[in-house]
Amino acid sequence: MVTRVKYSSISKKEHTVAIPLAKPIFSKEMETAAVDALRNERFVLGESVLKFEEEFAEYCGVDFAVSTSSGTAALSIALTALNIKQGASVITTPASFVATANSVLHSGCVPKFADIDLETYNLDPERLEAAVETGTRAVIPVHLYGFPAEVDSMKEVAGKKGIAVVEDACQAHGALYKNRKVGSLGDVGCFSFYPSKNMTVAGDGGMLVTNDEKIAGKAGKLRDCGRQSKYVHDLIGYTARLNTVNAAIGRVQLRHLDEWNEKRRRNAETYDRLLSDVKGLHLPPAGDESTLPVYHLYVVRTSMRDGLKKWLESKGIECGVHYTLPIHLQPIYQEMFGFKEGAFPNTEELCRTCLSIPMYPDLSENDVRFVCDQIHEFFEGR
Ligand SMILES: Cc1ncc(COP(=O)(O)O)c(C=O)c1O
């Protein structure tokens, strides 16, 4: 018998969702592009794939983009393409989706963690520096929830220690750090196009971006069975290509990304304004002159997280917890590495208190106001 994993935390029987947490977009324009690609192109590595790569590279302001079957594949291929040797340690944040650390293991390396700064939810550069050891060869900063990590400070540490920087921009398509797109700041940047992301290919997909021709060339081979030519292979590669039909949809989505991110920011501003007076509620970091976030998620923090979640869901407002467990306390990481509670207190505090409330481009101002009213009501009743 097949056991099905239940993804939604909301039991449909108990509550009707009036305002979802997220809403992936699929339009007639995307449908037309998909059908056109299916009818006229090769299913694998068709023209749309090459065009999507060119356009994505240009969007990020880099020389090369290599598409992959997922963000996880992009990350692990990036480490291999950088020639990070098997067994080397790679430092990242335990406050991320598990795939960030999984990709390190997939590439034969060992994930090590450094704690986050609770103000930004991102890897703390000072803690990163303290965590670097002799065998460390790379760091993976994650732009969590679409908020740019403090990349310059991490590049400074990386430069001093002679290690590579691979940005996990899987949640931050289009976010700016000092006027440059995240993903273009380190040696390699990686993106996911999973349906919940700020842009999707209507399925799984990923992209790796870089200014280094050698890395791009190697990554291009690695995602395509290690091919030098049709049946000659000079690398042990993977079947990790992006399908043509998905690339065709991605090209359309990319054209709308800035407009969608702007709408997300507008909704975030309304949340910020209407929730700023709620005592006991921490709001997410806002942008400033050096950071322009894209609010993949709008994540508040409160010690009454579970109660607030229940309350909002009873009003038809879908919420999420990103993430219920930090990576180091995932059962498999505890089993493999013996991590214990208390190892990364800021990350553990984030996981205990974080709540993602609805955020997507077409979320109306009325709906944002309704969510805020319900949050006020919850806290006023305490
Ligand atoms: C921060 C982060 N890293 C990596 C990934 C992995 O991407 P994918 O699901 O496309 O493999 C995701 C998304 O799911 C993510 O949110």
Coordinates of C-alpha atoms and ligand atoms in Angstrom, one line a residue:
M1 CA 0.0 0.0 0.0
V2 CA 1.3 3.5 -0.8
T3 CA 1.4 5.9 2.1
R4 CA 0.5 9.4 1.1
V5 CA 2.2 12.3 2.8
K6 CA -0.3 15.0 3.9
Y7 CA 1.1 18.4 3.0
S8 CA -1.7 20.7 4.2
S9 CA -1.9 21.4 7.9
I10 CA -5.5 22.4 7.5
S11 CA -8.1 19.8 7.7
K12 CA -10.6 20.7 4.9
K13 CA -13.4 19.2 7.1
E14 CA -12.7 21.6 9.9
H15 CA -12.2 24.9 8.0
T16 CA -12.9 26.3 4.6
V17 CA -10.0 28.3 3.3
A18 CA -11.2 31.7 2.3
I19 CA -7.7 33.3 2.0
P20 CA -5.0 30.8 1.0
L21 CA -1.3 31.1 2.1
A22 CA -0.1 31.3 -1.5
K23 CA -1.5 31.1 -5.0
P24 CA 0.6 29.8 -7.9
I25 CA -0.2 31.6 -11.1
F26 CA -1.1 29.8 -14.3
S27 CA -2.5 31.9 -17.1
K28 CA -3.7 31.5 -20.7
E29 CA -0.4 33.0 -21.9
M30 CA 1.5 30.2 -20.1
E31 CA -0.9 27.6 -21.4
T32 CA -0.3 28.8 -25.0
A33 CA 3.5 28.9 -24.5
A34 CA 3.4 25.3 -23.1
V35 CA 1.3 23.9 -25.9
D36 CA 3.4 25.7 -28.5
A37 CA 6.6 24.2 -27.0
L38 CA 5.0 20.7 -26.8
R39 CA 3.9 20.8 -30.4
N40 CA 7.0 22.4 -32.0
E41 CA 10.1 21.6 -29.9
R42 CA 12.1 18.7 -28.6
F43 CA 10.7 17.7 -25.2
V44 CA 14.2 17.8 -23.7
L45 CA 16.7 20.6 -24.1
G46 CA 14.5 22.3 -26.7
E47 CA 14.9 25.9 -27.8
S48 CA 12.8 27.3 -24.9
V49 CA 15.4 25.9 -22.5
L50 CA 18.2 27.8 -24.1
K51 CA 16.1 31.0 -24.4
F52 CA 15.0 30.7 -20.7
E53 CA 18.6 30.3 -19.7
E54 CA 19.7 33.4 -21.7
E55 CA 16.8 35.5 -20.4
F56 CA 17.3 34.4 -16.8
A57 CA 21.1 35.2 -17.0
E58 CA 20.3 38.6 -18.3
Y59 CA 17.6 39.2 -15.6
C60 CA 20.2 38.4 -12.9
G61 CA 22.9 40.4 -14.6
V62 CA 25.3 37.4 -15.0
D63 CA 27.0 35.9 -18.0
F64 CA 25.7 32.3 -17.7
A65 CA 22.6 30.4 -16.5
V66 CA 22.2 26.6 -16.5
S67 CA 18.7 25.2 -15.9
T68 CA 18.2 22.1 -13.8
S69 CA 15.4 19.8 -12.7
S70 CA 15.1 21.5 -9.3
G71 CA 16.7 23.9 -6.9
T72 CA 18.2 21.0 -5.0
A73 CA 19.9 19.8 -8.2
A74 CA 21.2 23.3 -8.9
L75 CA 22.8 23.5 -5.4
S76 CA 24.5 20.1 -5.5
I77 CA 25.7 20.6 -9.1
A78 CA 27.1 24.0 -8.1
L79 CA 29.2 22.4 -5.4
T80 CA 30.5 19.7 -7.8
A81 CA 31.1 22.2 -10.6
L82 CA 33.2 24.3 -8.1
N83 CA 35.4 21.2 -7.6
I84 CA 34.6 21.1 -3.9
K85 CA 36.2 17.8 -2.9
Q86 CA 34.2 14.9 -1.4
G87 CA 34.3 15.0 2.4
A88 CA 34.9 18.8 2.6
S89 CA 32.7 20.7 5.0
V90 CA 30.2 23.3 3.7
I91 CA 28.6 25.8 6.1
T92 CA 25.0 26.9 5.9
T93 CA 22.1 27.9 8.0
P94 CA 20.0 25.4 9.9
A95 CA 17.0 27.8 9.3
S96 CA 16.1 26.7 5.8
F97 CA 14.2 24.1 3.9
V98 CA 16.0 20.8 4.4
A99 CA 17.1 20.7 0.7
T100 CA 19.8 23.3 1.3
A101 CA 21.7 20.9 3.5
N102 CA 20.6 17.8 1.6
S103 CA 22.3 19.2 -1.5
V104 CA 25.6 19.3 0.4
L105 CA 25.3 15.6 1.2
H106 CA 24.2 14.8 -2.4
S107 CA 27.5 16.4 -3.6
G108 CA 29.5 14.2 -1.2
C109 CA 30.3 17.0 1.2
V110 CA 29.4 17.4 4.9
P111 CA 27.0 20.1 6.0
K112 CA 28.0 22.2 9.0
F113 CA 25.8 24.9 10.5
A114 CA 26.1 28.4 11.9
D115 CA 23.3 30.1 13.7
I116 CA 21.1 33.0 12.3
D117 CA 20.7 36.6 13.3
L118 CA 17.1 36.7 14.6
E119 CA 16.5 40.2 13.1
T120 CA 17.1 39.1 9.5
Y121 CA 16.4 35.3 9.8
N122 CA 19.6 34.8 7.8
L123 CA 23.0 33.3 8.5
D124 CA 25.0 35.6 10.9
P125 CA 28.3 36.5 9.3
E126 CA 30.1 36.5 12.7
R127 CA 28.9 33.1 13.6
L128 CA 29.9 32.0 10.1
E129 CA 33.4 33.1 10.6
A130 CA 33.6 31.3 13.9
A131 CA 32.3 28.1 12.3
V132 CA 34.9 27.9 9.5
E133 CA 37.4 25.1 10.1
T134 CA 40.4 23.7 8.2
G135 CA 38.2 21.4 6.0
T136 CA 35.6 24.1 5.1
R137 CA 35.5 24.8 1.4
A138 CA 32.2 26.7 0.8
V139 CA 29.4 28.6 2.5
I140 CA 25.8 28.6 1.4
P141 CA 24.0 31.7 2.5
V142 CA 20.2 31.4 2.1
H143 CA 18.1 34.5 1.3
L144 CA 15.4 33.2 3.6
Y145 CA 11.7 34.2 2.9
G146 CA 13.0 36.5 0.1
F147 CA 15.1 38.7 2.4
P148 CA 18.7 39.2 1.1
A149 CA 21.4 37.8 3.4
E150 CA 24.4 40.0 4.4
V151 CA 26.4 38.7 1.5
D152 CA 29.3 41.3 1.5
S153 CA 30.3 40.3 5.1
M154 CA 30.2 36.7 4.1
K155 CA 32.2 37.3 1.0
E156 CA 34.8 39.0 3.2
V157 CA 35.0 35.9 5.5
A158 CA 35.1 33.6 2.4
G159 CA 37.9 35.7 0.8
K160 CA 39.9 35.6 4.0
K161 CA 39.5 31.8 4.4
G162 CA 39.7 31.0 0.7
I163 CA 36.3 29.4 0.5
A164 CA 33.5 29.6 -2.2
V165 CA 30.2 31.3 -1.8
V166 CA 27.1 29.5 -3.3
E167 CA 24.0 31.6 -2.8
D168 CA 20.7 29.7 -2.1
A169 CA 18.4 32.2 -3.8
C170 CA 15.6 29.6 -4.1
Q171 CA 13.2 31.9 -2.2
A172 CA 14.4 35.2 -3.5
H173 CA 14.1 35.6 -7.3
G174 CA 14.5 39.3 -8.1
A175 CA 15.5 40.5 -4.6
L176 CA 18.2 43.2 -4.6
Y177 CA 21.3 43.5 -2.4
K178 CA 23.1 46.8 -2.9
N179 CA 21.3 47.2 -6.2
R180 CA 22.4 43.8 -7.5
K181 CA 20.2 40.8 -8.0
V182 CA 20.7 38.1 -5.3
G183 CA 22.2 35.0 -6.9
S184 CA 24.7 37.1 -8.9
L185 CA 26.8 38.1 -5.8
G186 CA 28.8 34.9 -5.0
D187 CA 30.6 32.4 -7.1
V188 CA 27.3 30.7 -8.0
G189 CA 23.7 31.4 -7.3
C190 CA 20.9 28.8 -7.3
F191 CA 17.1 29.2 -7.8
S192 CA 14.1 26.9 -7.4
F193 CA 11.0 27.1 -9.6
Y194 CA 8.9 24.9 -7.3
P195 CA 5.2 26.0 -7.6
S196 CA 5.1 27.9 -4.3
K197 CA 8.0 30.2 -5.3
N198 CA 7.8 33.8 -6.5
M199 CA 8.0 32.4 -10.1
T200 CA 7.4 28.8 -11.1
V201 CA 7.7 26.7 -14.2
A202 CA 4.4 24.9 -13.2
G203 CA 6.3 22.0 -11.9
D204 CA 9.8 21.3 -10.5
G205 CA 12.7 23.2 -11.9
G206 CA 15.8 25.1 -11.0
M207 CA 18.6 27.4 -12.3
L208 CA 22.2 28.0 -11.5
V209 CA 23.8 31.3 -12.4
T210 CA 27.4 32.4 -12.5
N211 CA 29.9 34.6 -14.3
D212 CA 32.5 31.8 -14.5
E213 CA 32.4 30.1 -17.9
K214 CA 34.2 26.9 -16.6
I215 CA 31.7 26.4 -13.8
A216 CA 28.8 27.0 -16.2
G217 CA 30.3 24.5 -18.7
K218 CA 30.8 21.8 -16.1
A219 CA 27.3 22.4 -14.6
G220 CA 25.8 22.1 -18.1
K221 CA 27.4 18.7 -18.5
L222 CA 26.6 17.5 -15.0
R223 CA 22.9 18.1 -15.4
D224 CA 22.9 16.3 -18.7
C225 CA 24.4 12.9 -17.9
G226 CA 28.0 14.2 -17.9
R227 CA 27.9 14.4 -21.7
Q228 CA 30.8 15.7 -23.8
S229 CA 28.9 14.8 -26.9
K230 CA 25.8 12.5 -27.5
Y231 CA 27.3 9.2 -26.3
V232 CA 30.7 10.4 -25.0
H233 CA 30.8 11.2 -21.2
D234 CA 33.7 12.8 -19.4
L235 CA 31.9 13.4 -16.1
I236 CA 29.7 11.3 -13.9
G237 CA 26.5 13.4 -14.4
Y238 CA 22.9 13.3 -13.6
T239 CA 19.6 13.3 -15.4
A240 CA 18.8 16.7 -14.0
R241 CA 17.6 18.8 -16.9
L242 CA 14.7 21.2 -17.0
N243 CA 12.0 20.0 -19.4
T244 CA 11.2 22.1 -22.5
V245 CA 7.6 22.7 -21.6
N246 CA 8.5 23.9 -18.1
A247 CA 11.1 26.3 -19.6
A248 CA 8.5 27.7 -22.0
I249 CA 6.2 28.5 -19.0
G250 CA 9.2 29.9 -17.0
R251 CA 9.9 32.4 -19.8
V252 CA 6.4 33.8 -19.5
Q253 CA 6.6 33.9 -15.7
L254 CA 10.0 35.7 -15.8
R255 CA 8.4 38.5 -17.8
H256 CA 5.9 39.1 -14.9
L257 CA 8.3 38.6 -12.0
D258 CA 9.1 42.2 -11.2
E259 CA 5.4 43.2 -11.3
W260 CA 4.5 40.3 -9.0
N261 CA 7.3 41.1 -6.6
E262 CA 6.2 44.8 -6.5
K263 CA 2.6 43.6 -5.6
R264 CA 4.1 41.4 -2.8
R265 CA 6.0 44.4 -1.4
R266 CA 2.9 46.5 -1.5
N267 CA 1.0 43.9 0.5
A268 CA 4.0 43.6 2.9
E269 CA 3.9 47.4 3.5
T270 CA 0.2 47.2 4.3
Y271 CA 0.9 44.3 6.8
D272 CA 3.8 46.3 8.3
R273 CA 1.6 49.4 8.7
L274 CA -1.4 47.7 10.2
L275 CA 0.4 45.3 12.5
S276 CA 3.1 47.6 13.8
D277 CA 1.1 48.3 17.0
V278 CA 0.4 44.7 18.0
K279 CA 2.3 44.0 21.2
G280 CA 3.9 40.6 21.3
L281 CA 4.1 40.3 17.5
H282 CA 7.5 40.7 15.7
L283 CA 7.3 41.7 12.1
P284 CA 9.7 40.5 9.4
P285 CA 12.7 42.7 8.5
A286 CA 11.8 45.5 6.0
G287 CA 14.0 46.6 3.2
D288 CA 16.4 49.6 3.4
E289 CA 18.8 51.4 1.1
S290 CA 20.9 48.2 0.6
T291 CA 18.2 45.5 0.6
L292 CA 15.0 45.1 -1.5
P293 CA 13.2 42.0 -0.3
V294 CA 10.7 40.1 -2.4
Y295 CA 8.5 38.6 0.4
H296 CA 8.4 35.0 -0.8
L297 CA 6.8 34.6 2.6
Y298 CA 5.6 37.2 5.1
V299 CA 6.7 35.7 8.4
V300 CA 5.7 37.1 11.8
R301 CA 7.0 35.8 15.2
T302 CA 5.1 35.4 18.4
S303 CA 5.3 33.2 21.5
M304 CA 1.6 32.5 21.0
R305 CA 2.2 31.1 17.5
D306 CA 0.1 27.9 17.8
G307 CA -2.9 29.7 19.3
L308 CA -2.7 32.5 16.6
K309 CA -2.5 29.9 13.8
K310 CA -5.5 28.1 15.1
W311 CA -7.4 31.3 15.5
L312 CA -6.6 32.5 12.0
E313 CA -7.4 29.1 10.4
S314 CA -10.8 29.1 12.2
K315 CA -11.5 32.4 10.3
G316 CA -10.6 30.7 7.0
I317 CA -7.1 32.2 6.8
E318 CA -4.5 29.6 5.8
C319 CA -1.2 29.9 7.6
G320 CA 2.1 28.1 7.4
V321 CA 5.1 27.3 9.6
H322 CA 8.4 27.6 7.8
Y323 CA 9.8 25.6 9.4
T324 CA 8.4 23.4 12.2
L325 CA 11.9 21.9 12.7
P326 CA 15.3 23.4 12.0
I327 CA 17.5 21.2 9.7
H328 CA 19.8 20.1 12.5
L329 CA 16.8 18.7 14.5
Q330 CA 15.3 16.8 11.5
P331 CA 15.3 13.1 12.5
I332 CA 17.7 12.1 9.8
Y333 CA 20.2 14.9 10.7
Q334 CA 20.0 13.9 14.4
E335 CA 20.6 10.3 13.5
M336 CA 23.5 11.0 11.1
F337 CA 25.2 13.8 13.1
G338 CA 23.9 13.6 16.6
F339 CA 22.7 17.2 16.8
K340 CA 20.9 18.1 20.0
E341 CA 18.4 20.7 20.9
G342 CA 20.1 24.0 22.0
A343 CA 22.8 23.7 19.3
F344 CA 21.5 26.7 17.4
P345 CA 19.3 28.7 19.8
N346 CA 18.3 31.5 17.4
T347 CA 17.2 29.1 14.7
E348 CA 15.3 27.0 17.3
E349 CA 13.6 30.2 18.6
L350 CA 12.5 31.1 15.0
C351 CA 11.1 27.6 14.4
R352 CA 9.1 27.8 17.8
T353 CA 7.6 31.2 17.0
C354 CA 7.4 31.8 13.3
L355 CA 4.1 32.0 11.4
S356 CA 3.7 32.6 7.7
I357 CA 0.5 34.6 6.9
P358 CA -1.0 34.9 3.4
M359 CA 1.2 36.4 0.8
Y360 CA 0.9 36.4 -3.0
P361 CA 0.7 39.1 -5.7
D362 CA -3.1 39.0 -6.1
L363 CA -3.9 39.1 -2.4
S364 CA -6.2 42.1 -2.2
E365 CA -5.8 45.0 0.2
N366 CA -9.2 44.0 1.7
D367 CA -7.9 40.5 2.4
V368 CA -4.7 41.9 4.0
R369 CA -6.9 44.2 6.2
F370 CA -9.1 41.2 7.1
V371 CA -6.1 39.2 8.2
C372 CA -4.8 42.1 10.2
D373 CA -8.2 42.7 11.9
Q374 CA -8.2 39.0 12.9
I375 CA -4.7 39.3 14.3
H376 CA -5.6 42.4 16.3
E377 CA -8.7 40.6 17.7
F378 CA -6.6 37.6 18.7
F379 CA -4.1 39.7 20.7
E380 CA -6.8 42.0 22.2
G381 CA -8.6 39.0 23.6
R382 CA -5.4 37.9 25.6
Ligands
LIG1 C1 15.7 27.8 0.6 C2 15.5 26.6 -0.3 N1 16.6 25.9 -0.8 C3 16.4 24.9 -1.6 C4 15.2 24.5 -2.1 C5 15.1 23.3 -3.0 O1 14.4 23.6 -4.2 P1 13.7 22.5 -5.0 O2 12.4 22.2 -4.2 O3 13.3 23.1 -6.3 O4 14.5 21.3 -5.1 C6 14.0 25.2 -1.7 C7 12.7 25.0 -2.1 O5 12.0 24.1 -2.1 C8 14.2 26.3 -0.7 O6 13.2 27.0 -0.3

